CSV table of C-alpha atoms in Angstrom, one decimal:
chain,number,residue,atom,x,y,z
A,248,MET,CA,-43.0,181.9,-55.2
A,249,ALA,CA,-44.4,184.8,-54.3
A,250,PRO,CA,-41.8,188.0,-53.3
A,251,SER,CA,-41.2,188.2,-49.7
A,252,PRO,CA,-44.2,190.2,-47.6
A,253,PRO,CA,-43.1,193.7,-47.1
A,254,GLY,CA,-44.7,195.3,-43.9
A,255,ASN,CA,-47.8,193.6,-42.3
A,256,ARG,CA,-48.8,192.2,-45.6
A,257,ARG,CA,-50.1,188.1,-44.5
A,258,THR,CA,-47.7,185.4,-45.0
A,259,ARG,CA,-48.6,182.2,-46.8
A,260,VAL,CA,-46.8,178.9,-46.3
A,261,HIS,CA,-47.4,175.7,-48.3
A,262,VAL,CA,-46.4,172.4,-46.8
A,263,VAL,CA,-46.5,168.9,-48.2
A,264,SER,CA,-45.3,165.8,-47.2
A,265,ASP,CA,-44.8,161.8,-48.9
A,266,VAL,CA,-43.8,163.2,-52.4
A,267,HIS,CA,-42.7,159.8,-53.2
A,268,GLY,CA,-41.6,161.1,-56.7
A,269,ASN,CA,-44.2,163.3,-57.9
A,270,ALA,CA,-42.0,165.6,-59.1
A,271,ARG,CA,-44.5,167.3,-61.6
A,272,ASP,CA,-46.8,168.5,-59.1
A,273,LEU,CA,-44.2,169.9,-56.4
A,274,ALA,CA,-42.8,172.0,-59.4
A,275,ARG,CA,-46.3,173.5,-58.8
A,276,ALA,CA,-46.9,173.7,-54.6
A,277,GLY,CA,-45.3,176.9,-53.9
A,278,GLU,CA,-47.3,178.9,-56.4
A,279,GLY,CA,-48.7,181.5,-54.7
A,280,ALA,CA,-47.1,181.2,-51.2
A,281,ASP,CA,-44.0,182.9,-49.5
A,282,ALA,CA,-41.9,179.7,-49.1
A,283,LEU,CA,-42.7,175.6,-49.5
A,284,ILE,CA,-42.0,173.5,-46.3
A,285,CYS,CA,-41.7,169.6,-47.1
A,286,LEU,CA,-41.7,167.3,-44.3
A,287,GLY,CA,-39.4,164.6,-46.1
A,288,ASP,CA,-40.3,161.4,-47.6
A,289,LEU,CA,-39.0,162.3,-51.0
A,290,VAL,CA,-38.5,158.8,-52.4
A,291,LEU,CA,-40.2,156.6,-54.1
A,292,PHE,CA,-39.1,152.8,-53.5
A,293,LEU,CA,-42.3,151.3,-54.1
A,294,ASP,CA,-45.9,152.5,-54.7
A,295,TYR,CA,-48.5,150.8,-52.8
A,296,ALA,CA,-51.2,152.1,-55.0
A,297,ASP,CA,-49.6,151.2,-58.1
A,298,HIS,CA,-47.3,148.4,-57.7
A,299,SER,CA,-45.5,149.0,-61.4
A,300,ARG,CA,-44.2,152.4,-59.7
A,301,GLY,CA,-40.9,152.5,-57.7
A,302,ILE,CA,-36.9,151.4,-57.5
A,303,PHE,CA,-38.4,148.3,-56.3
A,304,PRO,CA,-40.6,147.1,-59.6
A,305,ASP,CA,-38.1,149.0,-61.9
A,306,LEU,CA,-35.7,146.4,-60.7
A,307,PHE,CA,-37.4,143.6,-60.3
A,308,GLY,CA,-40.7,143.4,-61.9
A,309,THR,CA,-44.2,144.0,-61.4
A,310,GLU,CA,-45.2,140.6,-60.4
A,311,ASN,CA,-42.7,140.7,-57.5
A,312,ALA,CA,-43.9,144.0,-56.5
A,313,ASP,CA,-47.3,142.6,-56.1
A,314,ARG,CA,-46.0,139.9,-53.7
A,315,ILE,CA,-44.2,141.8,-51.8
A,316,VAL,CA,-47.0,144.4,-50.9
A,317,GLU,CA,-49.1,141.3,-50.5
A,318,LEU,CA,-46.7,140.0,-47.6
A,319,ARG,CA,-45.7,143.0,-45.9
A,320,THR,CA,-49.7,144.3,-46.2
A,321,ALA,CA,-50.3,141.0,-43.8
A,322,ARG,CA,-47.5,142.2,-41.9
A,323,ARG,CA,-45.8,139.0,-42.7
A,324,PHE,CA,-42.1,141.0,-42.4
A,325,GLU,CA,-39.8,138.2,-42.0
A,326,GLU,CA,-41.0,136.4,-45.1
A,327,ALA,CA,-41.0,139.8,-47.1
A,328,ARG,CA,-37.3,140.2,-46.2
A,329,GLU,CA,-36.6,136.6,-47.1
A,330,PHE,CA,-37.9,137.1,-50.9
A,331,GLY,CA,-36.5,140.4,-51.3
A,332,ALA,CA,-32.9,138.7,-50.5
A,333,ARG,CA,-33.8,135.8,-52.9
A,334,LEU,CA,-34.7,138.6,-55.6
A,335,TRP,CA,-31.1,140.5,-55.1
A,336,ALA,CA,-29.3,137.2,-55.1
A,337,GLY,CA,-30.7,136.7,-58.1
A,338,ILE,CA,-29.8,139.1,-60.0
A,339,GLY,CA,-26.4,139.5,-58.6
A,340,THR,CA,-26.1,143.0,-57.8
A,341,ASP,CA,-24.8,144.9,-55.3
A,342,ARG,CA,-28.2,146.1,-53.2
A,343,ALA,CA,-26.5,149.1,-51.8
A,344,SER,CA,-25.3,150.9,-55.2
A,345,ALA,CA,-27.9,149.8,-57.0
A,346,ILE,CA,-30.6,151.6,-54.4
A,347,GLU,CA,-28.1,154.6,-54.1
A,348,LYS,CA,-27.9,155.4,-58.2
A,349,ALA,CA,-31.8,155.0,-58.3
A,350,VAL,CA,-31.9,157.5,-55.6
A,351,ARG,CA,-29.6,159.9,-56.7
A,352,LYS,CA,-31.7,159.4,-59.8
A,353,GLN,CA,-35.0,160.7,-58.0
A,354,TYR,CA,-33.2,163.4,-56.1
A,355,ALA,CA,-31.6,165.4,-59.1
A,356,GLU,CA,-35.2,165.5,-60.3
A,357,LEU,CA,-37.0,166.5,-57.0
A,358,PHE,CA,-34.5,168.9,-55.9
A,359,ALA,CA,-34.7,170.6,-59.3
A,360,ALA,CA,-38.8,170.8,-58.7
A,361,PHE,CA,-38.1,172.7,-55.3
A,362,PRO,CA,-39.3,176.4,-55.6
A,363,THR,CA,-37.0,179.1,-53.3
A,364,PRO,CA,-37.1,179.5,-50.9
A,365,THR,CA,-37.7,175.9,-49.3
A,366,TYR,CA,-37.5,174.6,-46.1
A,367,ALA,CA,-37.2,170.6,-45.5
A,368,THR,CA,-36.7,167.7,-43.3
A,369,TYR,CA,-35.8,164.2,-44.2
A,370,GLY,CA,-38.4,161.2,-44.2
A,371,ASN,CA,-38.0,158.1,-42.8
A,372,VAL,CA,-37.4,156.4,-46.6
A,373,ASP,CA,-34.8,159.1,-47.3
A,374,MET,CA,-30.8,159.2,-47.3
A,375,PRO,CA,-29.7,162.1,-45.8
A,376,PRO,CA,-26.4,161.8,-46.5
A,377,LEU,CA,-27.1,163.0,-50.0
A,378,TRP,CA,-29.0,165.8,-49.4
A,379,ALA,CA,-26.7,168.2,-49.5
A,380,GLU,CA,-25.4,167.2,-52.7
A,381,TYR,CA,-28.6,168.0,-54.0
A,382,ALA,CA,-29.8,170.9,-52.1
A,383,GLY,CA,-29.2,174.3,-53.9
A,384,PRO,CA,-29.0,177.8,-52.4
A,385,GLY,CA,-32.8,178.4,-52.2
A,386,THR,CA,-33.5,175.1,-49.7
A,387,THR,CA,-32.7,175.2,-46.5
A,388,VAL,CA,-32.4,171.3,-44.5
A,389,LEU,CA,-33.3,171.4,-41.0
A,390,ASP,CA,-33.3,168.7,-38.6
A,391,GLY,CA,-33.5,169.0,-34.6
A,392,GLU,CA,-33.3,172.9,-36.2
A,393,ARG,CA,-35.2,176.0,-36.2
A,394,VAL,CA,-36.0,178.9,-38.6
A,395,GLU,CA,-37.7,182.3,-38.7
A,396,ILE,CA,-40.7,182.8,-41.4
A,397,GLY,CA,-42.5,185.5,-41.1
A,398,GLY,CA,-42.2,186.7,-37.8
A,399,ARG,CA,-42.9,182.8,-36.6
A,400,VAL,CA,-40.6,180.4,-35.5
A,401,PHE,CA,-40.6,177.0,-37.4
A,402,GLY,CA,-39.1,173.7,-35.7
A,403,PHE,CA,-37.8,170.4,-38.1
A,404,VAL,CA,-37.1,167.3,-36.8
A,405,GLY,CA,-37.0,164.5,-39.5
A,406,GLY,CA,-36.7,160.7,-39.8
A,407,GLY,CA,-38.9,158.2,-38.2
A,408,LEU,CA,-38.2,155.6,-35.4
A,409,ARG,CA,-37.5,152.2,-35.8
A,410,THR,CA,-39.7,149.7,-37.6
A,411,PRO,CA,-39.9,145.8,-38.9
A,412,MET,CA,-39.8,147.4,-42.2
A,413,ARG,CA,-35.9,149.0,-42.0
A,414,THR,CA,-36.4,152.2,-44.0
A,415,PRO,CA,-33.2,153.8,-44.4
A,416,TYR,CA,-33.9,156.8,-41.8
A,417,GLU,CA,-35.3,155.0,-39.2
A,418,ILE,CA,-33.4,156.1,-35.5
A,419,SER,CA,-33.6,155.1,-32.0
A,420,ASP,CA,-36.6,157.0,-29.5
A,421,GLU,CA,-33.8,158.6,-27.7
A,422,GLU,CA,-32.1,160.3,-30.9
A,423,TYR,CA,-35.4,161.2,-31.8
A,424,ALA,CA,-36.7,162.3,-28.3
A,425,ALA,CA,-33.2,164.8,-28.3
A,426,LYS,CA,-33.9,166.4,-31.6
A,427,ILE,CA,-37.2,167.1,-30.1
A,428,GLU,CA,-35.6,168.6,-27.4
A,429,ALA,CA,-33.0,170.6,-29.0
A,430,VAL,CA,-35.8,172.0,-30.8
A,431,GLY,CA,-37.5,173.9,-27.8
A,432,GLU,CA,-40.4,176.1,-28.3
A,433,VAL,CA,-41.9,177.2,-31.3
A,434,ASP,CA,-44.7,178.3,-33.2
A,435,VAL,CA,-44.8,175.4,-35.3
A,436,LEU,CA,-43.3,172.5,-34.7
A,437,CYS,CA,-42.6,170.2,-38.1
A,438,THR,CA,-42.1,166.5,-38.2
A,439,HIS,CA,-42.7,164.1,-40.9
A,440,ILE,CA,-43.9,161.2,-38.6
A,441,PRO,CA,-47.2,162.1,-35.9
A,442,PRO,CA,-47.4,162.1,-32.6
A,443,GLU,CA,-48.4,159.0,-31.0
A,444,VAL,CA,-51.9,159.4,-31.0
A,445,PRO,CA,-54.1,156.5,-32.4
A,446,GLU,CA,-56.2,158.5,-34.7
A,447,LEU,CA,-52.8,159.8,-36.3
A,448,VAL,CA,-50.8,157.1,-36.5
A,449,TYR,CA,-53.5,154.6,-37.8
A,450,ASP,CA,-53.8,153.9,-41.7
A,451,THR,CA,-56.9,152.6,-43.0
A,452,VAL,CA,-56.1,151.4,-46.2
A,453,ALA,CA,-52.3,150.2,-45.2
A,454,ARG,CA,-54.8,148.7,-41.5
A,455,ARG,CA,-52.3,148.9,-39.3
A,456,PHE,CA,-50.6,151.1,-36.8
A,457,GLU,CA,-47.6,153.1,-38.2
A,458,ARG,CA,-45.0,154.8,-35.5
A,459,GLY,CA,-45.6,157.7,-33.9
A,460,SER,CA,-43.1,159.8,-31.2
A,461,ARG,CA,-44.2,160.0,-27.7
A,462,ALA,CA,-41.6,162.3,-27.4
A,463,LEU,CA,-43.1,164.5,-29.8
A,464,LEU,CA,-46.7,164.1,-27.9
A,465,ASP,CA,-45.1,164.7,-24.8
A,466,ALA,CA,-43.3,168.3,-26.6
A,467,ILE,CA,-46.8,169.5,-28.1
A,468,ARG,CA,-48.7,169.1,-24.5
A,469,ARG,CA,-45.9,170.8,-22.9
A,470,THR,CA,-44.6,173.6,-25.2
A,471,ARG,CA,-48.0,174.2,-27.0
A,472,PRO,CA,-47.1,175.1,-30.0
A,473,ARG,CA,-49.6,176.8,-32.6
A,474,TYR,CA,-49.8,174.1,-35.0
A,475,ALA,CA,-48.0,170.3,-35.1
A,476,LEU,CA,-47.4,169.6,-38.8
A,477,PHE,CA,-46.4,166.0,-40.2
A,478,GLY,CA,-47.5,163.5,-42.9
A,479,HIS,CA,-46.1,160.1,-42.7
A,480,VAL,CA,-49.2,157.8,-42.4
A,481,HIS,CA,-50.7,158.3,-46.2
A,482,GLN,CA,-54.8,157.3,-45.0
A,483,PRO,CA,-54.9,158.3,-41.6
A,484,LEU,CA,-58.2,157.5,-39.2
A,485,VAL,CA,-58.1,161.2,-38.4
A,486,ARG,CA,-56.3,164.1,-40.5
A,487,ARG,CA,-56.6,167.1,-38.1
A,488,MET,CA,-57.4,167.4,-34.3
A,489,ARG,CA,-56.5,169.3,-31.4
A,490,ILE,CA,-54.0,168.2,-28.9
A,491,GLY,CA,-54.9,171.1,-25.6
A,492,ALA,CA,-53.9,174.3,-27.8
A,493,THR,CA,-51.8,172.9,-30.6
A,494,GLU,CA,-53.9,172.2,-34.0
A,495,CYS,CA,-52.4,168.9,-35.4
A,496,VAL,CA,-52.4,168.5,-38.7
A,497,ASN,CA,-51.9,165.9,-41.5
A,498,VAL,CA,-50.5,167.7,-44.0
A,499,GLY,CA,-51.5,164.8,-46.7
A,500,HIS,CA,-50.2,162.3,-49.1
A,501,PHE,CA,-48.4,164.7,-51.6
A,502,ALA,CA,-47.5,161.6,-54.0
A,503,GLY,CA,-51.6,160.8,-54.3
A,504,SER,CA,-53.2,164.3,-54.0
A,505,GLY,CA,-50.6,166.4,-55.8
A,506,ARG,CA,-52.3,169.5,-53.6
A,507,PRO,CA,-50.2,171.6,-50.8
A,508,TRP,CA,-51.9,172.3,-47.4
A,509,ALA,CA,-51.4,176.3,-47.0
A,510,LEU,CA,-51.0,177.9,-43.6
A,511,GLU,CA,-51.9,181.5,-43.5
A,512,TRP,CA,-51.2,184.4,-41.0
């Protein structure tokens, strides 16, 4: 990481989201920056581009991963849940314990890759109760909170809204809205999920609308931050657009690109 900027030197921040197990590139993501921001989804449960990667194929094999991706892509979520339940019953392993063990292995590697300083919030596939065990002194975890970086105020809201996918950190619309409200007016609003705008929530590869937040959209219109940064949608129809005075940016699917998005002022 670059040293803290003295006097009026410009500040540079790198932003990543949807890391999904890419520890190798994460270790380099802060190079040349004064700070790294991570907007969540560290865990790789199942790679939709390479079905051989992730917790699911490690436990059940690539062929079964192919099948569950096929069902989910077709939005046959109930069939996907039933298929998954049969797989778990077949191996006779406690599901929660097996997943937590695999997540812990990934977290140990990923948190060790974070540079200092890193400011991070949770994604919808993350397990927040475990983060305190792995976040070192150089990593600040924020959710519904604010921090000042280089003279600008950044607000952070983690997690996703409830969906048929039932990922680990999905919360109610009301709880999410309360965290947005707690952040208040900031210069840069950092969230895992995008505002509820069709062009920002539609995934062109998965061919479906992901869940965005109406409360987030309302807050952007009301408080007019300079930037609203987010991830979650891996291949969005539009990666960047203005909402009033705010530049809204999908900072990218870091697992696939390996490149951070840079903000400098």
